[in-house]
Coordinates of C-alpha atoms (C1' of nucleotides) in Angstrom, one line a residue:
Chain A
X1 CA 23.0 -38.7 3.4
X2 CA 25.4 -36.7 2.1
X3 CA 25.1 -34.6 -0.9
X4 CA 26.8 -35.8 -4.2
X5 CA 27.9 -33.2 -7.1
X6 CA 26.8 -34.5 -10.7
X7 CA 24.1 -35.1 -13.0
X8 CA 21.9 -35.6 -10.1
X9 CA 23.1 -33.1 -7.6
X10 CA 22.6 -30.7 -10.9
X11 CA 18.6 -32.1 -11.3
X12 CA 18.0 -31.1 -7.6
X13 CA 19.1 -28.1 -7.8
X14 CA 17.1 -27.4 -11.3
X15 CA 13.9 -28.8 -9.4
X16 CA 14.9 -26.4 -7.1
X17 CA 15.3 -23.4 -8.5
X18 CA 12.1 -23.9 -10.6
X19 CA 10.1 -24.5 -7.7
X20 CA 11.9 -20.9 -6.5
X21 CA 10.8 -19.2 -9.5
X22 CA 7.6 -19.9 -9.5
X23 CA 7.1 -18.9 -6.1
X24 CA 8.7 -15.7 -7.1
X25 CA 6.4 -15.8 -10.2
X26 CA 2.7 -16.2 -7.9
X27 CA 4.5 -12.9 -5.9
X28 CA 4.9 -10.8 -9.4
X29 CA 1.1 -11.7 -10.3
X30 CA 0.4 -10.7 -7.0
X31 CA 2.0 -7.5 -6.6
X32 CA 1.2 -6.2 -10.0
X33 CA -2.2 -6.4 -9.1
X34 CA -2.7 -5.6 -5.1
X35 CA 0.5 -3.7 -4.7
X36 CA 4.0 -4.3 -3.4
X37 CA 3.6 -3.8 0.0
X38 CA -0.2 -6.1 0.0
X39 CA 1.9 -9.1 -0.4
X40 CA 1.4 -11.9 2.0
X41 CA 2.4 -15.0 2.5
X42 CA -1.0 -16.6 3.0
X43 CA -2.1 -15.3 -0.4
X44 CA 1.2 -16.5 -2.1
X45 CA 1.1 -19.4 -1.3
X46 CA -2.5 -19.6 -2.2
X47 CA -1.5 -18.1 -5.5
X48 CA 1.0 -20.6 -6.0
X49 CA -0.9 -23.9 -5.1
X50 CA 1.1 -24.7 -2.1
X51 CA 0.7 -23.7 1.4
X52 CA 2.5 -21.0 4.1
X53 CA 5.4 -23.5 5.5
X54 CA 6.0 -25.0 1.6
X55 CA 7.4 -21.5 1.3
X56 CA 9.5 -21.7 4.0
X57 CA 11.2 -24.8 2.2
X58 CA 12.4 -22.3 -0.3
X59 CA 12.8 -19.3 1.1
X60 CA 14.2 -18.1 4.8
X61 CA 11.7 -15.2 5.2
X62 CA 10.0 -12.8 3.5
X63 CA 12.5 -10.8 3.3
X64 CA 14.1 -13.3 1.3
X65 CA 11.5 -13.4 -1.5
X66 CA 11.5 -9.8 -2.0
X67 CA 15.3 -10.1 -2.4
X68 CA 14.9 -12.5 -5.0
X69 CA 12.0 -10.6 -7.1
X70 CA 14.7 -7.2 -6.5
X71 CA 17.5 -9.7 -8.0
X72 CA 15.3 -10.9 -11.0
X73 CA 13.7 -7.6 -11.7
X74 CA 17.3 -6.1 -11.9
X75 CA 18.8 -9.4 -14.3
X76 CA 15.5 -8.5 -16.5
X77 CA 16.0 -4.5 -16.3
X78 CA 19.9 -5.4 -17.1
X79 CA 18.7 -8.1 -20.3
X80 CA 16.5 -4.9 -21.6
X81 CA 19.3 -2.5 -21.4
X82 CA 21.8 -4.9 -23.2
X83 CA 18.9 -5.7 -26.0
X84 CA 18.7 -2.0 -27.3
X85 CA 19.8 -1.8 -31.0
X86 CA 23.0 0.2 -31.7
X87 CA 21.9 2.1 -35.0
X88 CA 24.6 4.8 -34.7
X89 CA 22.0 7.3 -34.9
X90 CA 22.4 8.5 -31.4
X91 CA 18.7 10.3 -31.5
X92 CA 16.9 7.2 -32.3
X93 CA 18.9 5.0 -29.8
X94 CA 18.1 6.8 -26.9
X95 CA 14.4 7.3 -27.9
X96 CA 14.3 3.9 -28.4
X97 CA 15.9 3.2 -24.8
X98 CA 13.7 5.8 -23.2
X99 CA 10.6 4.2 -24.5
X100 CA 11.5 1.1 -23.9
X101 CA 12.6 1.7 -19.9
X102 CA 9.2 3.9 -19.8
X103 CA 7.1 1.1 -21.1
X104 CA 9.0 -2.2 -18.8
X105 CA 8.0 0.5 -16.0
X106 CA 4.6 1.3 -17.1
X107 CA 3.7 -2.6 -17.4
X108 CA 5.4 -3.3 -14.2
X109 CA 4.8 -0.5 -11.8
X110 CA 5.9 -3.2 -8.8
X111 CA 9.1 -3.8 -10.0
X112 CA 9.7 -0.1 -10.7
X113 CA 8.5 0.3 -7.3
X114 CA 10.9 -2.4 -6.0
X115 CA 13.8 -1.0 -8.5
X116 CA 13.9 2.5 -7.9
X117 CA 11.8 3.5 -5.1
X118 CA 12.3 2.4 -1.5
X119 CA 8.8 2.0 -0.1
X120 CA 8.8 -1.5 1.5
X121 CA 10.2 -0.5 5.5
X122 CA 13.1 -3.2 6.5
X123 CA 13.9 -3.9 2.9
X124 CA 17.1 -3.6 1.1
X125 CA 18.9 -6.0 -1.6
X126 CA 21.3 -8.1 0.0
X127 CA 24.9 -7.4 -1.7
X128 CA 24.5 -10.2 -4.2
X129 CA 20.7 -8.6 -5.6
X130 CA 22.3 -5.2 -5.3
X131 CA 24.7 -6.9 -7.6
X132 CA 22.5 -7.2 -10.1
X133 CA 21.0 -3.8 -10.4
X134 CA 24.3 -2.0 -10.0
X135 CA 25.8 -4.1 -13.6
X136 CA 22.2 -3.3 -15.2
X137 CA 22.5 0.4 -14.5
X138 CA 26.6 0.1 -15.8
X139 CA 24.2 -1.2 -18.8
X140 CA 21.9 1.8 -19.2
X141 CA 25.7 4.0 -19.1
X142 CA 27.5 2.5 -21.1
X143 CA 24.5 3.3 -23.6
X144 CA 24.4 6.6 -22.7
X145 CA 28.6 6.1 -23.3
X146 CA 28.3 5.3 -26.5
X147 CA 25.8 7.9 -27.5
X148 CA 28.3 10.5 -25.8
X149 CA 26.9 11.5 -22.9
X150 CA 29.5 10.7 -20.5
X151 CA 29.6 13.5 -17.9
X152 CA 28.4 12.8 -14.5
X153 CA 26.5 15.7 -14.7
X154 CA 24.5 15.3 -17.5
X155 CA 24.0 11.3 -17.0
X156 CA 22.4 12.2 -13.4
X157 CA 20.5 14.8 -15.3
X158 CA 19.1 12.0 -17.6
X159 CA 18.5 9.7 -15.0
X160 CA 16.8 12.4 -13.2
X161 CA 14.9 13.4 -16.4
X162 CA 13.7 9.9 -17.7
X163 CA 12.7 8.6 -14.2
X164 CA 10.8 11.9 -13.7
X165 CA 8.5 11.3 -16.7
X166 CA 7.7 7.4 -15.5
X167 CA 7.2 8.6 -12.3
X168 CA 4.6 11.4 -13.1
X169 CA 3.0 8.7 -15.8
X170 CA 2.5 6.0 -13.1
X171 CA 1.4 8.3 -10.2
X172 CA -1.3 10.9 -12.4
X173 CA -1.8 9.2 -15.6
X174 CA -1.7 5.3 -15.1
X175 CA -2.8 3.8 -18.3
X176 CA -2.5 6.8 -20.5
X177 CA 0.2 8.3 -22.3
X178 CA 0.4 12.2 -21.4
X179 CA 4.0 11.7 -20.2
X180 CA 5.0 8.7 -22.6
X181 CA 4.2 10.6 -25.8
X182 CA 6.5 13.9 -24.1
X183 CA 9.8 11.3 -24.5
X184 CA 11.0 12.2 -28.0
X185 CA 10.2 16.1 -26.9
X186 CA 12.6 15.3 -23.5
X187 CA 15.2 13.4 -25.7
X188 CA 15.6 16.5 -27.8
X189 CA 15.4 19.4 -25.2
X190 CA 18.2 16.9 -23.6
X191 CA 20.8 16.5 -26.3
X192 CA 20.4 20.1 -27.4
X193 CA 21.4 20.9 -23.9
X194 CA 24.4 18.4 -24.0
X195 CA 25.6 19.6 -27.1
X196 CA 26.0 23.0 -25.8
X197 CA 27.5 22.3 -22.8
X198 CA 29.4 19.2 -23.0
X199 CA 33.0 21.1 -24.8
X200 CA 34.6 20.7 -21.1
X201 CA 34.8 24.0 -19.2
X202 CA 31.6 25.7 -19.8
X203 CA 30.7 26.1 -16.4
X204 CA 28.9 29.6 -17.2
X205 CA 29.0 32.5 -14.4
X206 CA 26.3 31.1 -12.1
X207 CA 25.7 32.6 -8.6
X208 CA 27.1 30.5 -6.1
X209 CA 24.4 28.6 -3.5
X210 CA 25.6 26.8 -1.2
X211 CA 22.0 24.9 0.2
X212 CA 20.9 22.1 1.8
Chain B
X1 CA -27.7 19.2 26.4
X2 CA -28.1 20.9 23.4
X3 CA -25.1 22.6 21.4
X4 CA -25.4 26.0 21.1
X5 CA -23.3 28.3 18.6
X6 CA -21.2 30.8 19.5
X7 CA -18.3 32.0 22.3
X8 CA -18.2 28.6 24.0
X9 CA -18.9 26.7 21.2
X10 CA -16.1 28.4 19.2
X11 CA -13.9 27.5 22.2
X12 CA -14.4 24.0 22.3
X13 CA -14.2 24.0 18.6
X14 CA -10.6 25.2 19.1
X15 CA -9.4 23.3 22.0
X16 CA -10.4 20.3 19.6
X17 CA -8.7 21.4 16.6
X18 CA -5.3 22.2 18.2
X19 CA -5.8 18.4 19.7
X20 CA -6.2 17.2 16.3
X21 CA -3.2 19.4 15.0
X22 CA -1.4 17.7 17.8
X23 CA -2.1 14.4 17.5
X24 CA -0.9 15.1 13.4
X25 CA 1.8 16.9 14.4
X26 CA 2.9 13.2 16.5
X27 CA 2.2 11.7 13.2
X28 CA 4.4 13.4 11.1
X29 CA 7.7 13.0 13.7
X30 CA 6.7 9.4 13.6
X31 CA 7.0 9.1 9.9
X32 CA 9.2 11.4 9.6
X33 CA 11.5 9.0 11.6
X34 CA 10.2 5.6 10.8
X35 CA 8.5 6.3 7.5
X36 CA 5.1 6.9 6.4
X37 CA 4.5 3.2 6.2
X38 CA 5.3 2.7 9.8
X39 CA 3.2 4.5 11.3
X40 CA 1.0 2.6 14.1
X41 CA -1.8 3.8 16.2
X42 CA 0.0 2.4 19.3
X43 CA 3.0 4.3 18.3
X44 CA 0.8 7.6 17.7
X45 CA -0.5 7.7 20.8
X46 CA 2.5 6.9 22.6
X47 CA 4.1 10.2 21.1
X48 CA 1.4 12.4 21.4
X49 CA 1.2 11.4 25.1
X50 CA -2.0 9.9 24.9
X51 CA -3.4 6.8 24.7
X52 CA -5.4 4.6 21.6
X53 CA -8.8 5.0 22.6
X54 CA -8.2 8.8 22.8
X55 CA -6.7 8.8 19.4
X56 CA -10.5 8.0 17.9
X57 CA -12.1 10.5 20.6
X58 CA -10.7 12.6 16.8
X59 CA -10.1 10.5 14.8
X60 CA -12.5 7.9 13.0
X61 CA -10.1 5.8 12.0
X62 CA -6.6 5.4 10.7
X63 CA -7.2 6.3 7.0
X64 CA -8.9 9.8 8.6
X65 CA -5.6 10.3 9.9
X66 CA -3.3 10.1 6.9
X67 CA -6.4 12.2 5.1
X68 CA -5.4 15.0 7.7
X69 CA -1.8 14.6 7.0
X70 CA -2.5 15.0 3.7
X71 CA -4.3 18.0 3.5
X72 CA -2.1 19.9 6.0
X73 CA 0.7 18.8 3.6
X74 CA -1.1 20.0 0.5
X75 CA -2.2 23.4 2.5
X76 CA 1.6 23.7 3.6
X77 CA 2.8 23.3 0.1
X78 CA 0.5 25.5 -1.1
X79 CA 1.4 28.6 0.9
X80 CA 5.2 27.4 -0.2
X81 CA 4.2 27.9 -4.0
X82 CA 2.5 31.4 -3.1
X83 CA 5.4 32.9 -1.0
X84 CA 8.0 32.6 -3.6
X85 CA 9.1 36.2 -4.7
X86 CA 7.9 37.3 -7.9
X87 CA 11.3 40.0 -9.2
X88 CA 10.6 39.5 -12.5
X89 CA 13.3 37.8 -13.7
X90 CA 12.2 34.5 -15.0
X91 CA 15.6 32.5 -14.6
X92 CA 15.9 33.3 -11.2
X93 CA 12.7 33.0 -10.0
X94 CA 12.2 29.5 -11.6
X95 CA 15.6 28.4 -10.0
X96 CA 14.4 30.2 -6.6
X97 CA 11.2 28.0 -6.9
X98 CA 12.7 24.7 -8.0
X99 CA 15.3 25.2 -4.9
X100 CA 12.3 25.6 -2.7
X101 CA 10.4 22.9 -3.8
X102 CA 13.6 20.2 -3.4
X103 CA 14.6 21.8 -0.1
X104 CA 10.4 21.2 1.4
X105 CA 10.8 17.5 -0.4
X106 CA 13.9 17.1 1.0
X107 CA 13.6 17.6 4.4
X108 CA 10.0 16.2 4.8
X109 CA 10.4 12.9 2.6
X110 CA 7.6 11.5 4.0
X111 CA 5.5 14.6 2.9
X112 CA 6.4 14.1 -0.2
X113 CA 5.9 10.4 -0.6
X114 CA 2.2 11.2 0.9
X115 CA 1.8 14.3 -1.3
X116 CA 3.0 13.2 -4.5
X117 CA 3.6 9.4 -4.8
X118 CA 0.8 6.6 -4.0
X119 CA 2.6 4.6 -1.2
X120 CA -0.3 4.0 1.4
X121 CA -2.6 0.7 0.4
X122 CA -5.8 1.7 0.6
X123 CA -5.4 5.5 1.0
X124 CA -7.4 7.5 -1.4
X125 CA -7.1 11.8 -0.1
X126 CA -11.0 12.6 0.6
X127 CA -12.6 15.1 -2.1
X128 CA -11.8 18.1 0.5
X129 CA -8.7 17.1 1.0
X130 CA -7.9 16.7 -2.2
X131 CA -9.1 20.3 -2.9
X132 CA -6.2 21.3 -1.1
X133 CA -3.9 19.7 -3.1
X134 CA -5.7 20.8 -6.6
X135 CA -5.2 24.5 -5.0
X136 CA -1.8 24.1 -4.3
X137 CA -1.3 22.5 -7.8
X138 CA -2.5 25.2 -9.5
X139 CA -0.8 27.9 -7.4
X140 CA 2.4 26.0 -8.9
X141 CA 1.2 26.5 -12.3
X142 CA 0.3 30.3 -11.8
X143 CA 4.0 30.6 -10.9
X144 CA 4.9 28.9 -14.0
X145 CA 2.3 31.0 -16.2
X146 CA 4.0 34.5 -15.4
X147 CA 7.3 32.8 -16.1
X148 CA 5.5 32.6 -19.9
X149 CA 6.0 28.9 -19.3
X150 CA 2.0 28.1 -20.2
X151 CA 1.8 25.6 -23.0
X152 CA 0.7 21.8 -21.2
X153 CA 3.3 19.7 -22.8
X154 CA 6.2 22.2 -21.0
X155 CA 4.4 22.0 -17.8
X156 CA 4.3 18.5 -18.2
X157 CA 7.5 18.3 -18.9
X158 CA 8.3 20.4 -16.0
X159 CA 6.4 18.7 -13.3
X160 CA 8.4 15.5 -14.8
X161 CA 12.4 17.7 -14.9
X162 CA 11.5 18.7 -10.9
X163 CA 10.0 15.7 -9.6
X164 CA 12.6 13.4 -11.3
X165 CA 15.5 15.7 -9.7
X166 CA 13.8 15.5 -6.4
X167 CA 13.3 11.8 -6.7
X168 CA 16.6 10.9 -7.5
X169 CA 18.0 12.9 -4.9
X170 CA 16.0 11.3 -2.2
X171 CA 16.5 8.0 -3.2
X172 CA 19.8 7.5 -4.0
X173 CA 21.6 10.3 -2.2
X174 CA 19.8 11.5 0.5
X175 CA 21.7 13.8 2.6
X176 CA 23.8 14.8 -0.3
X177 CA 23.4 17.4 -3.0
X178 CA 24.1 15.4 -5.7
X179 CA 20.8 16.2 -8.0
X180 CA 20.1 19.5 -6.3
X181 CA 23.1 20.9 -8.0
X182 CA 21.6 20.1 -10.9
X183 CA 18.9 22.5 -10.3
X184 CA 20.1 25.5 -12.5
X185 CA 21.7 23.2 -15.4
X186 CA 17.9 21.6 -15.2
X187 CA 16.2 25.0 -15.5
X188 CA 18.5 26.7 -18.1
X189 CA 18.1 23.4 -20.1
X190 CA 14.2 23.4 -19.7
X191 CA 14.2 27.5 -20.2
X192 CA 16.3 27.0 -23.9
X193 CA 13.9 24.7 -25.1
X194 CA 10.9 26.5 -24.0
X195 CA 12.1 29.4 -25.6
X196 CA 13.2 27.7 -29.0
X197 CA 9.9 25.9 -29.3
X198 CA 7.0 27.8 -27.7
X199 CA 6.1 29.2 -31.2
X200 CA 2.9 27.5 -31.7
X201 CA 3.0 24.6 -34.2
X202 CA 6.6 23.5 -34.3
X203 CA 5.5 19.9 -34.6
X204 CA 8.4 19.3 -36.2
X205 CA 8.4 16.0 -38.3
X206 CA 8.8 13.4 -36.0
X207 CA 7.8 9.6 -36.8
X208 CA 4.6 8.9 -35.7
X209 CA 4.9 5.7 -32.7
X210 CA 1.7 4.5 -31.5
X211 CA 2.6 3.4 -28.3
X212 CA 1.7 1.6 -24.7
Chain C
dG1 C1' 9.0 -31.6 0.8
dT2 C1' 4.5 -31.1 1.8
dC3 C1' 1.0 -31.0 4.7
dT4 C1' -2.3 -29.6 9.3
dA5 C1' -2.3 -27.1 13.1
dT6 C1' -0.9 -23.5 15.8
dA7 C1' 2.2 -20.5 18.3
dG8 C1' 3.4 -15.8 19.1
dC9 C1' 2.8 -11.3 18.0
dT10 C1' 1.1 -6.9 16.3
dG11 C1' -2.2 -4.4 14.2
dG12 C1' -6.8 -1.5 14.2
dA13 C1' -10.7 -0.8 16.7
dT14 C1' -14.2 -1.1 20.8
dA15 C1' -16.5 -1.7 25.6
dG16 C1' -17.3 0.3 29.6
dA17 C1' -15.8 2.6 34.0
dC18 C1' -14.7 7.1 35.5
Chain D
dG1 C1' -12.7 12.9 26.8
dT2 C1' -9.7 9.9 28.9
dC3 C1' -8.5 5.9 30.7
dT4 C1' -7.8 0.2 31.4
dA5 C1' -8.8 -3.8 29.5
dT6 C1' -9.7 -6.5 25.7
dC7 C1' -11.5 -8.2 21.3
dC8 C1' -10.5 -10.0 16.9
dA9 C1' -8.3 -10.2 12.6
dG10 C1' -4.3 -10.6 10.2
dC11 C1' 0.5 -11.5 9.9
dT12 C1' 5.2 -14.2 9.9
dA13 C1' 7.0 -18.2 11.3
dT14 C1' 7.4 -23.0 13.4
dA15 C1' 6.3 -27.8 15.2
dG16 C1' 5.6 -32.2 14.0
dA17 C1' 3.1 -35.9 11.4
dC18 C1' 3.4 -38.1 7.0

DNA sequence: GTCTATAGCTGGATAGAC
DNA sequence: GTCTATCCAGCTATAGAC
């Protein structure tokens, strides 16, 4: 039997995939509600009608599938980035972005867990996944790019700043809001601060400390 | 036999808590090395020299382990809150504290994944242990008080600036300095806008968003 | 591709001698 | 308190019939 490109080749591989994404799909239900390191593969397969060794017709370990939720969960982040609005009032924009990354991470700690923490041991992205989240971050820069924030510094300050609220709001206030509704405050205390140290060489008399 | 209070009692009271302290101290190389989700009784008692069984001659079961790391962590952190240096100059001091506070994370990732981020399934810090924590918590905010920082949105705000510098430093440059330089920008930034809107209602008029 | 059945292993926890 | 030996549950992964 040998395997023939065309319509049909191209239905197999359809089937295929959609079988692989609802596997992936019964492993997102799962994790958002046990937690991503809970996952087994007796309950996902449970979870998506089939049993342990269907799974292995799709996937080489489980490894594998958290590879592919880290590869979806980046396309998705990536999609949400691209979809901001581009108002021209820079403000607004980034508000809007910042709520918008706060609340994807709020209704899916897992995949904020998968994204940007590195809490399962023996996991990382293979190069192709990694892929993904490396163009959705470009995504979230050229943003910033466009709403002039474009030095290293202060784009590793935002990162550092945005991810910090989420993080708080997941760990000590999970379903509340005492770190979403502090976003516009950050947003401000942030572009003030760009604005009066972005004009290049500003790089005021500070001590010197060399740490770490 | 009967236990009766006092010199020998004391005695054995100690011998018993510097095995305890011991068989933690094993702990934390362990996940210090491997991880705090690594960790395995087998693997516990193998470092501390000893054997399973012994491990629950202290221990009542796993769970009561992490429980102890967690306190000791919370107890640790807590005496690194009180021993910063009080000169008087806010700036500094805020930037002395944030630097100490990165460099503990830092170096003892696993600490803070325990002490600050909710890794472990099915680990919940007991009331007493959590006490520790709340102590060490508010120590932090004492610190913050004499700085005139005292308002809950800016301590919000600042638990969020920290955490996210710390956070994106350990995950994706550990090793590196690439967020702890950030530290002075980060406090100079948070500092400005403390300073420009600590005077009571500045609610300035910003859209209402009913949000998550 | 899907199943039943099970291998092979590792984990937390315990029994019982000393 | 400490050990040897072991239980039992849960896991990932595979063999082999259909």
């Amino acid at each position: 039997m040998v395997k023939v490109q065309g319509a049909q080749g191209d239905w197999r591989a359809a089937r295929r995939r959609s079988a692989r994404d609802a596997i992936v799909g019964a492993a997102w239900a799962l994790v958002e509600r046990d937690g991503l390191a809970a996952l087994t593969l007796r309950d996902l397969a449970r979870e998506a009608g089939i049993t342990t060794p269907t799974v292995y017709a799709y996937f080489d370990s489980k490894t594998a599938i958290y590879d592919a939720m880290f590869g979806q969960a980046a396309e998705h982040f990536g999609d949400l980035m691209a979809a901001i609005p581009d108002s021209g009032d820079v403000r607004a924009d980034l508000i809007e972005a910042t709520y918008r990354f706060a609340e994807y991470c709020l209704h899916n700690p897992a995949r904020y867990q998968l994204l940007f923490q590195r809490t399962i041991p023996d996991f990382e992205p293979s190069p192709q996944s990694y892929a993904h989240a490396v163009a959705a971050l470009g995504r979230a820069r050229d943003r910033l790019d466009k709403a002039g924030i474009s030095e290293p510094r202060h784009l590793d300050l935002w990162t550092a700043l945005t991810t910090g609220l989420v993080d708080q709001q997941i760990s000590n206030d999970p379903g509340g809001d005492r770190w979403l509704r502090l976003v516009e405050e950050a947003v401000d205390m942030f572009l003030t601060h760009c604005a009066s140290t972005s004009t290049a060489a500003v790089e005021a008399p500070k001590r010197k400390r060399a740490r770490q």
